[in-house]
């Protein structure tokens, strides 16, 4: 029971961090591609402020810095994925140890 709760706790934290990074990477990629097609913003204007709802305070990031940020985020995603996979494998080991050699093969 303890191994499972610890696995779930850590797994949720890692998965949430990974999801945030992947969402950010997707957003940056879509925005860049739309700008290259001539679209100023992918977000509709808020009629009350005449600004985009999500990017009203956004600053323009130079392409070189943006590329570095994307590369860093991709590396962070890879690290989180590795940590999550390691966590899963360690949990599986704990399950096999708990059920023993008689029922261990059924874990596969």
PDB file of N, CA and C in Angstrom:
ATOM      1  N   UNK A   1       0.836  -1.197   0.000  1.00  0.00           N
ATOM      2  CA  UNK A   1       0.000   0.000   0.000  1.00  0.00           C
ATOM      3  C   UNK A   1       0.875   1.254   0.000  1.00  0.00           C
ATOM      4  N   UNK A   2       1.909   1.258   0.817  1.00  0.00           N
ATOM      5  CA  UNK A   2       2.782   2.426   0.904  1.00  0.00           C
ATOM      6  C   UNK A   2       3.511   2.674  -0.411  1.00  0.00           C
ATOM      7  N   UNK A   3       4.001   1.614  -1.042  1.00  0.00           N
ATOM      8  CA  UNK A   3       4.703   1.776  -2.320  1.00  0.00           C
ATOM      9  C   UNK A   3       3.769   2.370  -3.367  1.00  0.00           C
ATOM     10  N   UNK A   4       2.521   1.923  -3.360  1.00  0.00           N
ATOM     11  CA  UNK A   4       1.556   2.426  -4.333  1.00  0.00           C
ATOM     12  C   UNK A   4       1.239   3.901  -4.098  1.00  0.00           C
ATOM     13  N   UNK A   5       1.007   4.279  -2.863  1.00  0.00           N
ATOM     14  CA  UNK A   5       0.674   5.686  -2.586  1.00  0.00           C
ATOM     15  C   UNK A   5       1.854   6.600  -2.889  1.00  0.00           C
ATOM     16  N   UNK A   6       3.063   6.144  -2.578  1.00  0.00           N
ATOM     17  CA  UNK A   6       4.259   6.947  -2.889  1.00  0.00           C
ATOM     18  C   UNK A   6       4.456   7.059  -4.395  1.00  0.00           C
ATOM     19  N   UNK A   7       4.252   5.951  -5.095  1.00  0.00           N
ATOM     20  CA  UNK A   7       4.354   5.948  -6.554  1.00  0.00           C
ATOM     21  C   UNK A   7       3.355   6.934  -7.159  1.00  0.00           C
ATOM     22  N   UNK A   8       2.112   6.870  -6.707  1.00  0.00           N
ATOM     23  CA  UNK A   8       1.077   7.757  -7.249  1.00  0.00           C
ATOM     24  C   UNK A   8       1.371   9.220  -6.939  1.00  0.00           C
ATOM     25  N   UNK A   9       1.824   9.500  -5.728  1.00  0.00           N
ATOM     26  CA  UNK A   9       2.143  10.876  -5.338  1.00  0.00           C
ATOM     27  C   UNK A   9       3.247  11.446  -6.222  1.00  0.00           C
ATOM     28  N   UNK A  10       4.347  10.708  -6.326  1.00  0.00           N
ATOM     29  CA  UNK A  10       5.471  11.184  -7.132  1.00  0.00           C
ATOM     30  C   UNK A  10       5.120  11.206  -8.612  1.00  0.00           C
ATOM     31  N   UNK A  11       4.390  10.192  -9.060  1.00  0.00           N
ATOM     32  CA  UNK A  11       4.001  10.121 -10.466  1.00  0.00           C
ATOM     33  C   UNK A  11       3.135  11.282 -10.890  1.00  0.00           C
ATOM     34  N   UNK A  12       2.191  11.647 -10.041  1.00  0.00           N
ATOM     35  CA  UNK A  12       1.309  12.782 -10.344  1.00  0.00           C
ATOM     36  C   UNK A  12       2.112  14.066 -10.464  1.00  0.00           C
ATOM     37  N   UNK A  13       3.040  14.265  -9.534  1.00  0.00           N
ATOM     38  CA  UNK A  13       3.872  15.478  -9.569  1.00  0.00           C
ATOM     39  C   UNK A  13       4.686  15.550 -10.863  1.00  0.00           C
ATOM     40  N   UNK A  14       5.319  14.438 -11.226  1.00  0.00           N
ATOM     41  CA  UNK A  14       6.131  14.413 -12.446  1.00  0.00           C
ATOM     42  C   UNK A  14       5.261  14.609 -13.691  1.00  0.00           C
ATOM     43  N   UNK A  15       4.117  13.935 -13.723  1.00  0.00           N
ATOM     44  CA  UNK A  15       3.231  14.042 -14.888  1.00  0.00           C
ATOM     45  C   UNK A  15       2.693  15.462 -15.044  1.00  0.00           C
ATOM     46  N   UNK A  16       2.387  16.118 -13.929  1.00  0.00           N
ATOM     47  CA  UNK A  16       1.893  17.496 -14.006  1.00  0.00           C
ATOM     48  C   UNK A  16       2.971  18.440 -14.533  1.00  0.00           C
ATOM     49  N   UNK A  17       4.188  18.288 -14.051  1.00  0.00           N
ATOM     50  CA  UNK A  17       5.292  19.122 -14.544  1.00  0.00           C
ATOM     51  C   UNK A  17       5.520  18.888 -16.033  1.00  0.00           C
ATOM     52  N   UNK A  18       5.465  17.628 -16.430  1.00  0.00           N
ATOM     53  CA  UNK A  18       5.655  17.283 -17.834  1.00  0.00           C
ATOM     54  C   UNK A  18       4.545  17.881 -18.694  1.00  0.00           C
ATOM     55  N   UNK A  19       3.324  17.817 -18.226  1.00  0.00           N
ATOM     56  CA  UNK A  19       2.196  18.372 -18.982  1.00  0.00           C
ATOM     57  C   UNK A  19       2.328  19.878 -19.162  1.00  0.00           C
ATOM     58  N   UNK A  20       2.757  20.575 -18.125  1.00  0.00           N
ATOM     59  CA  UNK A  20       2.942  22.028 -18.220  1.00  0.00           C
ATOM     60  C   UNK A  20       3.979  22.366 -19.289  1.00  0.00           C
ATOM     61  N   UNK A  21       5.107  21.661 -19.268  1.00  0.00           N
ATOM     62  CA  UNK A  21       6.160  21.908 -20.260  1.00  0.00           C
ATOM     63  C   UNK A  21       5.687  21.590 -21.674  1.00  0.00           C
ATOM     64  N   UNK A  22       5.001  20.467 -21.842  1.00  0.00           N
ATOM     65  CA  UNK A  22       4.530  20.085 -23.173  1.00  0.00           C
ATOM     66  C   UNK A  22       3.493  21.077 -23.698  1.00  0.00           C
ATOM     67  N   UNK A  23       2.636  21.553 -22.827  1.00  0.00           N
ATOM     68  CA  UNK A  23       1.639  22.547 -23.232  1.00  0.00           C
ATOM     69  C   UNK A  23       2.319  23.835 -23.680  1.00  0.00           C
ATOM     70  N   UNK A  24       3.313  24.255 -22.925  1.00  0.00           N
ATOM     71  CA  UNK A  24       4.050  25.476 -23.264  1.00  0.00           C
ATOM     72  C   UNK A  24       4.769  25.317 -24.606  1.00  0.00           C
ATOM     73  N   UNK A  25       5.407  24.181 -24.810  1.00  0.00           N
ATOM     74  CA  UNK A  25       6.104  23.930 -26.075  1.00  0.00           C
ATOM     75  C   UNK A  25       5.127  23.939 -27.252  1.00  0.00           C
ATOM     76  N   UNK A  26       3.989  23.333 -27.070  1.00  0.00           N
ATOM     77  CA  UNK A  26       2.985  23.312 -28.136  1.00  0.00           C
ATOM     78  C   UNK A  26       2.496  24.717 -28.445  1.00  0.00           C
ATOM     79  N   UNK A  27       2.221  25.492 -27.421  1.00  0.00           N
ATOM     80  CA  UNK A  27       1.745  26.858 -27.609  1.00  0.00           C
ATOM     81  C   UNK A  27       2.768  27.704 -28.363  1.00  0.00           C
ATOM     82  N   UNK A  28       4.024  27.609 -27.962  1.00  0.00           N
ATOM     83  CA  UNK A  28       5.080  28.390 -28.620  1.00  0.00           C
ATOM     84  C   UNK A  28       5.209  27.980 -30.087  1.00  0.00           C
ATOM     85  N   UNK A  29       5.164  26.690 -30.341  1.00  0.00           N
ATOM     86  CA  UNK A  29       5.302  26.177 -31.710  1.00  0.00           C
ATOM     87  C   UNK A  29       4.147  26.647 -32.591  1.00  0.00           C
ATOM     88  N   UNK A  30       2.920  26.543 -32.092  1.00  0.00           N
ATOM     89  CA  UNK A  30       1.751  26.970 -32.865  1.00  0.00           C
ATOM     90  C   UNK A  30       1.805  28.470 -33.112  1.00  0.00           C
ATOM     91  N   UNK A  31       2.106  29.245 -32.069  1.00  0.00           N
ATOM     92  CA  UNK A  31       2.180  30.705 -32.225  1.00  0.00           C
ATOM     93  C   UNK A  31       3.235  31.114 -33.250  1.00  0.00           C
ATOM     94  N   UNK A  32       4.410  30.492 -33.179  1.00  0.00           N
ATOM     95  CA  UNK A  32       5.474  30.823 -34.129  1.00  0.00           C
ATOM     96  C   UNK A  32       5.061  30.492 -35.567  1.00  0.00           C
ATOM     97  N   UNK A  33       4.442  29.345 -35.738  1.00  0.00           N
ATOM     98  CA  UNK A  33       4.031  28.937 -37.082  1.00  0.00           C
ATOM     99  C   UNK A  33       2.945  29.861 -37.628  1.00  0.00           C
ATOM    100  N   UNK A  34       2.007  30.242 -36.780  1.00  0.00           N
ATOM    101  CA  UNK A  34       0.943  31.154 -37.229  1.00  0.00           C
ATOM    102  C   UNK A  34       1.511  32.529 -37.576  1.00  0.00           C
ATOM    103  N   UNK A  35       2.501  32.983 -36.787  1.00  0.00           N
ATOM    104  CA  UNK A  35       3.131  34.271 -37.110  1.00  0.00           C
ATOM    105  C   UNK A  35       3.851  34.194 -38.450  1.00  0.00           C
ATOM    106  N   UNK A  36       4.476  33.052 -38.726  1.00  0.00           N
ATOM    107  CA  UNK A  36       5.177  32.899 -39.997  1.00  0.00           C
ATOM    108  C   UNK A  36       4.198  32.905 -41.169  1.00  0.00           C
ATOM    109  N   UNK A  37       2.925  32.615 -40.890  1.00  0.00           N
ATOM    110  CA  UNK A  37       1.878  32.640 -41.915  1.00  0.00           C
ATOM    111  C   UNK A  37       1.199  34.003 -41.998  1.00  0.00           C
ATOM    112  N   UNK A  38       1.663  34.960 -41.190  1.00  0.00           N
ATOM    113  CA  UNK A  38       1.131  36.300 -41.257  1.00  0.00           C
ATOM    114  C   UNK A  38       0.047  36.608 -40.242  1.00  0.00           C
ATOM    115  N   UNK A  39      -0.303  35.671 -39.385  1.00  0.00           N
ATOM    116  CA  UNK A  39      -1.325  35.913 -38.371  1.00  0.00           C
ATOM    117  C   UNK A  39      -0.645  36.551 -37.166  1.00  0.00           C
ATOM    118  N   UNK A  40      -1.126  37.706 -36.768  1.00  0.00           N
ATOM    119  CA  UNK A  40      -0.504  38.419 -35.652  1.00  0.00           C
ATOM    120  C   UNK A  40      -0.687  37.684 -34.329  1.00  0.00           C
ATOM    121  N   UNK A  41      -1.876  37.151 -34.100  1.00  0.00           N
ATOM    122  CA  UNK A  41      -2.133  36.439 -32.861  1.00  0.00           C
ATOM    123  C   UNK A  41      -3.123  35.316 -33.100  1.00  0.00           C
ATOM    124  N   UNK A  42      -2.969  34.258 -32.366  1.00  0.00           N
ATOM    125  CA  UNK A  42      -3.879  33.124 -32.481  1.00  0.00           C
ATOM    126  C   UNK A  42      -5.060  33.268 -31.536  1.00  0.00           C
ATOM    127  N   UNK A  43      -5.078  34.335 -30.764  1.00  0.00           N
ATOM    128  CA  UNK A  43      -6.110  34.518 -29.758  1.00  0.00           C
ATOM    129  C   UNK A  43      -7.024  35.664 -30.141  1.00  0.00           C
ATOM    130  N   UNK A  44      -8.320  35.481 -29.974  1.00  0.00           N
ATOM    131  CA  UNK A  44      -9.251  36.555 -30.311  1.00  0.00           C
ATOM    132  C   UNK A  44      -9.067  37.749 -29.377  1.00  0.00           C
ATOM    133  N   UNK A  45      -9.373  38.921 -29.903  1.00  0.00           N
ATOM    134  CA  UNK A  45      -9.262  40.127 -29.097  1.00  0.00           C
ATOM    135  C   UNK A  45     -10.402  40.205 -28.101  1.00  0.00           C
ATOM    136  N   UNK A  46     -10.076  40.690 -26.902  1.00  0.00           N
ATOM    137  CA  UNK A  46     -11.097  40.956 -25.898  1.00  0.00           C
ATOM    138  C   UNK A  46     -11.718  42.296 -26.269  1.00  0.00           C
ATOM    139  N   UNK A  47     -13.020  42.345 -26.566  1.00  0.00           N
ATOM    140  CA  UNK A  47     -13.629  43.597 -27.020  1.00  0.00           C
ATOM    141  C   UNK A  47     -13.539  44.716 -25.989  1.00  0.00           C
ATOM    142  N   UNK A  48     -13.461  44.393 -24.716  1.00  0.00           N
ATOM    143  CA  UNK A  48     -13.399  45.417 -23.683  1.00  0.00           C
ATOM    144  C   UNK A  48     -12.049  46.124 -23.653  1.00  0.00           C
ATOM    145  N   UNK A  49     -10.974  45.396 -23.923  1.00  0.00           N
ATOM    146  CA  UNK A  49      -9.643  45.991 -23.817  1.00  0.00           C
ATOM    147  C   UNK A  49      -8.926  46.096 -25.150  1.00  0.00           C
ATOM    148  N   UNK A  50      -9.465  45.441 -26.179  1.00  0.00           N
ATOM    149  CA  UNK A  50      -8.851  45.397 -27.495  1.00  0.00           C
ATOM    150  C   UNK A  50      -7.474  44.739 -27.436  1.00  0.00           C
ATOM    151  N   UNK A  51      -7.302  43.825 -26.460  1.00  0.00           N
ATOM    152  CA  UNK A  51      -6.074  43.051 -26.326  1.00  0.00           C
ATOM    153  C   UNK A  51      -6.448  41.584 -26.336  1.00  0.00           C
ATOM    154  N   UNK A  52      -5.460  40.742 -26.589  1.00  0.00           N
ATOM    155  CA  UNK A  52      -5.746  39.311 -26.555  1.00  0.00           C
ATOM    156  C   UNK A  52      -5.962  38.885 -25.113  1.00  0.00           C
ATOM    157  N   UNK A  53      -6.834  37.941 -24.944  1.00  0.00           N
ATOM    158  CA  UNK A  53      -7.210  37.495 -23.605  1.00  0.00           C
ATOM    159  C   UNK A  53      -6.042  36.862 -22.858  1.00  0.00           C
ATOM    160  N   UNK A  54      -5.171  36.146 -23.554  1.00  0.00           N
ATOM    161  CA  UNK A  54      -4.107  35.432 -22.855  1.00  0.00           C
ATOM    162  C   UNK A  54      -2.746  36.087 -22.979  1.00  0.00           C
ATOM    163  N   UNK A  55      -2.560  36.976 -23.923  1.00  0.00           N
ATOM    164  CA  UNK A  55      -1.228  37.535 -24.152  1.00  0.00           C
ATOM    165  C   UNK A  55      -1.166  39.055 -23.999  1.00  0.00           C
ATOM    166  N   UNK A  56      -2.057  39.633 -23.218  1.00  0.00           N
ATOM    167  CA  UNK A  56      -2.079  41.091 -23.145  1.00  0.00           C
ATOM    168  C   UNK A  56      -0.802  41.667 -22.543  1.00  0.00           C
ATOM    169  N   UNK A  57      -0.119  40.909 -21.688  1.00  0.00           N
ATOM    170  CA  UNK A  57       1.118  41.399 -21.080  1.00  0.00           C
ATOM    171  C   UNK A  57       2.349  40.690 -21.623  1.00  0.00           C
ATOM    172  N   UNK A  58       2.215  39.993 -22.719  1.00  0.00           N
ATOM    173  CA  UNK A  58       3.322  39.213 -23.270  1.00  0.00           C
ATOM    174  C   UNK A  58       4.392  40.141 -23.836  1.00  0.00           C
ATOM    175  N   UNK A  59       5.626  39.693 -23.730  1.00  0.00           N
ATOM    176  CA  UNK A  59       6.729  40.437 -24.319  1.00  0.00           C
ATOM    177  C   UNK A  59       7.276  39.629 -25.483  1.00  0.00           C
ATOM    178  N   UNK A  60       7.854  40.336 -26.422  1.00  0.00           N
ATOM    179  CA  UNK A  60       8.417  39.667 -27.591  1.00  0.00           C
ATOM    180  C   UNK A  60       9.786  39.127 -27.221  1.00  0.00           C
ATOM    181  N   UNK A  61       9.988  37.849 -27.461  1.00  0.00           N
ATOM    182  CA  UNK A  61      11.260  37.206 -27.145  1.00  0.00           C
ATOM    183  C   UNK A  61      12.051  37.070 -28.436  1.00  0.00           C
ATOM    184  N   UNK A  62      13.324  37.495 -28.437  1.00  0.00           N
ATOM    185  CA  UNK A  62      14.139  37.353 -29.639  1.00  0.00           C
ATOM    186  C   UNK A  62      14.215  35.881 -30.057  1.00  0.00           C
ATOM    187  N   UNK A  63      14.256  35.624 -31.373  1.00  0.00           N
ATOM    188  CA  UNK A  63      14.257  34.237 -31.859  1.00  0.00           C
ATOM    189  C   UNK A  63      15.344  33.356 -31.251  1.00  0.00           C
ATOM    190  N   UNK A  64      16.563  33.894 -31.068  1.00  0.00           N
ATOM    191  CA  UNK A  64      17.655  33.094 -30.520  1.00  0.00           C
ATOM    192  C   UNK A  64      17.331  32.648 -29.093  1.00  0.00           C
ATOM    193  N   UNK A  65      16.823  33.578 -28.281  1.00  0.00           N
ATOM    194  CA  UNK A  65      16.472  33.244 -26.896  1.00  0.00           C
ATOM    195  C   UNK A  65      15.313  32.261 -26.862  1.00  0.00           C
ATOM    196  N   UNK A  66      14.362  32.437 -27.787  1.00  0.00           N
ATOM    197  CA  UNK A  66      13.214  31.541 -27.836  1.00  0.00           C
ATOM    198  C   UNK A  66      13.668  30.128 -28.193  1.00  0.00           C
ATOM    199  N   UNK A  67      14.595  30.034 -29.152  1.00  0.00           N
ATOM    200  CA  UNK A  67      15.106  28.721 -29.553  1.00  0.00           C
ATOM    201  C   UNK A  67      15.826  28.054 -28.386  1.00  0.00           C
ATOM    202  N   UNK A  68      16.602  28.833 -27.639  1.00  0.00           N
ATOM    203  CA  UNK A  68      17.294  28.296 -26.467  1.00  0.00           C
ATOM    204  C   UNK A  68      16.289  27.832 -25.415  1.00  0.00           C
ATOM    205  N   UNK A  69      15.221  28.597 -25.211  1.00  0.00           N
ATOM    206  CA  UNK A  69      14.198  28.244 -24.232  1.00  0.00           C
ATOM    207  C   UNK A  69      13.478  26.963 -24.640  1.00  0.00           C
ATOM    208  N   UNK A  70      13.210  26.821 -25.932  1.00  0.00           N
ATOM    209  CA  UNK A  70      12.549  25.611 -26.431  1.00  0.00           C
ATOM    210  C   UNK A  70      13.468  24.403 -26.236  1.00  0.00           C
ATOM    211  N   UNK A  71      14.738  24.557 -26.558  1.00  0.00           N
ATOM    212  CA  UNK A  71      15.698  23.465 -26.381  1.00  0.00           C
ATOM    213  C   UNK A  71      15.790  23.061 -24.912  1.00  0.00           C
ATOM    214  N   UNK A  72      15.828  24.040 -24.031  1.00  0.00           N
ATOM    215  CA  UNK A  72      15.874  23.769 -22.598  1.00  0.00           C
ATOM    216  C   UNK A  72      14.611  23.037 -22.141  1.00  0.00           C
ATOM    217  N   UNK A  73      13.460  23.474 -22.638  1.00  0.00           N
ATOM    218  CA  UNK A  73      12.194  22.836 -22.261  1.00  0.00           C
ATOM    219  C   UNK A  73      12.127  21.401 -22.773  1.00  0.00           C
ATOM    220  N   UNK A  74      12.636  21.168 -23.972  1.00  0.00           N
ATOM    221  CA  UNK A  74      12.656  19.802 -24.516  1.00  0.00           C
ATOM    222  C   UNK A  74      13.539  18.899 -23.654  1.00  0.00           C
ATOM    223  N   UNK A  75      14.694  19.413 -23.246  1.00  0.00           N
ATOM    224  CA  UNK A  75      15.580  18.638 -22.378  1.00  0.00           C
ATOM    225  C   UNK A  75      14.905  18.348 -21.038  1.00  0.00           C
ATOM    226  N   UNK A  76      14.198  19.329 -20.511  1.00  0.00           N
ATOM    227  CA  UNK A  76      13.491  19.138 -19.244  1.00  0.00           C
ATOM    228  C   UNK A  76      12.398  18.087 -19.388  1.00  0.00           C
ATOM    229  N   UNK A  77      11.708  18.085 -20.526  1.00  0.00           N
ATOM    230  CA  UNK A  77      10.689  17.054 -20.793  1.00  0.00           C
ATOM    231  C   UNK A  77      11.333  15.670 -20.817  1.00  0.00           C
ATOM    232  N   UNK A  78      12.484  15.565 -21.456  1.00  0.00           N
ATOM    233  CA  UNK A  78      13.173  14.277 -21.533  1.00  0.00           C
ATOM    234  C   UNK A  78      13.591  13.801 -20.139  1.00  0.00           C
ATOM    235  N   UNK A  79      14.088  14.714 -19.324  1.00  0.00           N
ATOM    236  CA  UNK A  79      14.490  14.360 -17.962  1.00  0.00           C
ATOM    237  C   UNK A  79      13.290  13.907 -17.136  1.00  0.00           C
ATOM    238  N   UNK A  80      12.171  14.625 -17.259  1.00  0.00           N
ATOM    239  CA  UNK A  80      10.968  14.252 -16.512  1.00  0.00           C
ATOM    240  C   UNK A  80      10.428  12.910 -16.977  1.00  0.00           C
ATOM    241  N   UNK A  81      10.481  12.659 -18.276  1.00  0.00           N
ATOM    242  CA  UNK A  81      10.019  11.383 -18.807  1.00  0.00           C
ATOM    243  C   UNK A  81      10.884  10.241 -18.274  1.00  0.00           C
ATOM    244  N   UNK A  82      12.182  10.457 -18.220  1.00  0.00           N
ATOM    245  CA  UNK A  82      13.095   9.452 -17.679  1.00  0.00           C
ATOM    246  C   UNK A  82      12.802   9.200 -16.204  1.00  0.00           C
ATOM    247  N   UNK A  83      12.599  10.256 -15.442  1.00  0.00           N
ATOM    248  CA  UNK A  83      12.280  10.099 -14.020  1.00  0.00           C
ATOM    249  C   UNK A  83      10.969   9.337 -13.832  1.00  0.00           C
ATOM    250  N   UNK A  84       9.985   9.662 -14.649  1.00  0.00           N
ATOM    251  CA  UNK A  84       8.695   8.986 -14.548  1.00  0.00           C
ATOM    252  C   UNK A  84       8.823   7.505 -14.891  1.00  0.00           C
ATOM    253  N   UNK A  85       9.570   7.202 -15.934  1.00  0.00           N
ATOM    254  CA  UNK A  85       9.779   5.805 -16.323  1.00  0.00           C
ATOM    255  C   UNK A  85      10.525   5.038 -15.237  1.00  0.00           C
ATOM    256  N   UNK A  86      11.531   5.643 -14.651  1.00  0.00           N
ATOM    257  CA  UNK A  86      12.287   5.019 -13.565  1.00  0.00           C
ATOM    258  C   UNK A  86      11.386   4.773 -12.360  1.00  0.00           C
ATOM    259  N   UNK A  87      10.561   5.739 -12.047  1.00  0.00           N
ATOM    260  CA  UNK A  87       9.614   5.591 -10.947  1.00  0.00           C
ATOM    261  C   UNK A  87       8.669   4.412 -11.200  1.00  0.00           C
ATOM    262  N   UNK A  88       8.170   4.308 -12.421  1.00  0.00           N
ATOM    263  CA  UNK A  88       7.273   3.209 -12.776  1.00  0.00           C
ATOM    264  C   UNK A  88       7.980   1.857 -12.639  1.00  0.00           C
ATOM    265  N   UNK A  89       9.197   1.769 -13.123  1.00  0.00           N
ATOM    266  CA  UNK A  89       9.949   0.510 -13.045  1.00  0.00           C
ATOM    267  C   UNK A  89      10.250   0.123 -11.596  1.00  0.00           C
ATOM    268  N   UNK A  90      10.571   1.098 -10.781  1.00  0.00           N
ATOM    269  CA  UNK A  90      10.821   0.816  -9.362  1.00  0.00           C
ATOM    270  C   UNK A  90       9.553   0.330  -8.672  1.00  0.00           C
ATOM    271  N   UNK A  91       8.416   0.898  -9.053  1.00  0.00           N
ATOM    272  CA  UNK A  91       7.148   0.447  -8.488  1.00  0.00           C
ATOM    273  C   UNK A  91       6.862  -0.998  -8.907  1.00  0.00           C
ATOM    274  N   UNK A  92       7.116  -1.299 -10.158  1.00  0.00           N
ATOM    275  CA  UNK A  92       6.902  -2.670 -10.647  1.00  0.00           C
ATOM    276  C   UNK A  92       7.782  -3.653  -9.866  1.00  0.00           C
ATOM    277  N   UNK A  93       9.029  -3.264  -9.617  1.00  0.00           N
ATOM    278  CA  UNK A  93       9.921  -4.111  -8.813  1.00  0.00           C
ATOM    279  C   UNK A  93       9.327  -4.356  -7.431  1.00  0.00           C
ATOM    280  N   UNK A  94       8.779  -3.296  -6.833  1.00  0.00           N
ATOM    281  CA  UNK A  94       8.170  -3.430  -5.508  1.00  0.00           C
ATOM    282  C   UNK A  94       6.986  -4.394  -5.534  1.00  0.00           C
ATOM    283  N   UNK A  95       6.193  -4.323  -6.585  1.00  0.00           N
ATOM    284  CA  UNK A  95       5.042  -5.218  -6.713  1.00  0.00           C
ATOM    285  C   UNK A  95       5.512  -6.661  -6.848  1.00  0.00           C
ATOM    286  N   UNK A  96       6.505  -6.895  -7.698  1.00  0.00           N
ATOM    287  CA  UNK A  96       7.024  -8.254  -7.898  1.00  0.00           C
ATOM    288  C   UNK A  96       7.596  -8.792  -6.586  1.00  0.00           C
ATOM    289  N   UNK A  97       8.319  -7.956  -5.857  1.00  0.00           N
ATOM    290  CA  UNK A  97       8.860  -8.381  -4.565  1.00  0.00           C
ATOM    291  C   UNK A  97       7.735  -8.728  -3.589  1.00  0.00           C
ATOM    292  N   UNK A  98       6.655  -7.957  -3.637  1.00  0.00           N
ATOM    293  CA  UNK A  98       5.536  -8.185  -2.722  1.00  0.00           C
ATOM    294  C   UNK A  98       4.790  -9.484  -3.035  1.00  0.00           C
ATOM    295  N   UNK A  99       4.619  -9.798  -4.319  1.00  0.00           N
ATOM    296  CA  UNK A  99       3.852 -11.000  -4.674  1.00  0.00           C
ATOM    297  C   UNK A  99       4.732 -12.243  -4.740  1.00  0.00           C
ATOM    298  N   UNK A 100       6.035 -12.057  -4.836  1.00  0.00           N
ATOM    299  CA  UNK A 100       6.956 -13.185  -4.808  1.00  0.00           C
ATOM    300  C   UNK A 100       7.062 -13.915  -6.133  1.00  0.00           C
ATOM    301  N   UNK A 101       7.906 -14.946  -6.151  1.00  0.00           N
ATOM    302  CA  UNK A 101       8.177 -15.654  -7.402  1.00  0.00           C
ATOM    303  C   UNK A 101       6.985 -16.460  -7.917  1.00  0.00           C
ATOM    304  N   UNK A 102       6.088 -16.816  -7.026  1.00  0.00           N
ATOM    305  CA  UNK A 102       4.942 -17.608  -7.463  1.00  0.00           C
ATOM    306  C   UNK A 102       3.987 -16.803  -8.346  1.00  0.00           C
ATOM    307  N   UNK A 103       3.763 -15.538  -7.995  1.00  0.00           N
ATOM    308  CA  UNK A 103       2.818 -14.716  -8.757  1.00  0.00           C
ATOM    309  C   UNK A 103       3.508 -13.587  -9.532  1.00  0.00           C
ATOM    310  N   UNK A 104       4.800 -13.446  -9.372  1.00  0.00           N
ATOM    311  CA  UNK A 104       5.562 -12.408 -10.059  1.00  0.00           C
ATOM    312  C   UNK A 104       5.388 -12.369 -11.566  1.00  0.00           C
ATOM    313  N   UNK A 105       5.395 -13.551 -12.219  1.00  0.00           N
ATOM    314  CA  UNK A 105       5.230 -13.543 -13.679  1.00  0.00           C
ATOM    315  C   UNK A 105       3.902 -12.935 -14.155  1.00  0.00           C
ATOM    316  N   UNK A 106       2.897 -12.956 -13.316  1.00  0.00           N
ATOM    317  CA  UNK A 106       1.594 -12.401 -13.733  1.00  0.00           C
ATOM    318  C   UNK A 106       1.596 -10.876 -13.769  1.00  0.00           C
ATOM    319  N   UNK A 107       2.625 -10.260 -13.215  1.00  0.00           N
ATOM    320  CA  UNK A 107       2.717  -8.792 -13.222  1.00  0.00           C
ATOM    321  C   UNK A 107       2.970  -8.275 -14.637  1.00  0.00           C
ATOM    322  N   UNK A 108       3.605  -9.102 -15.448  1.00  0.00           N
ATOM    323  CA  UNK A 108       3.916  -8.668 -16.809  1.00  0.00           C
ATOM    324  C   UNK A 108       2.660  -8.236 -17.493  1.00  0.00           C
TER     325      UNK A 108
END
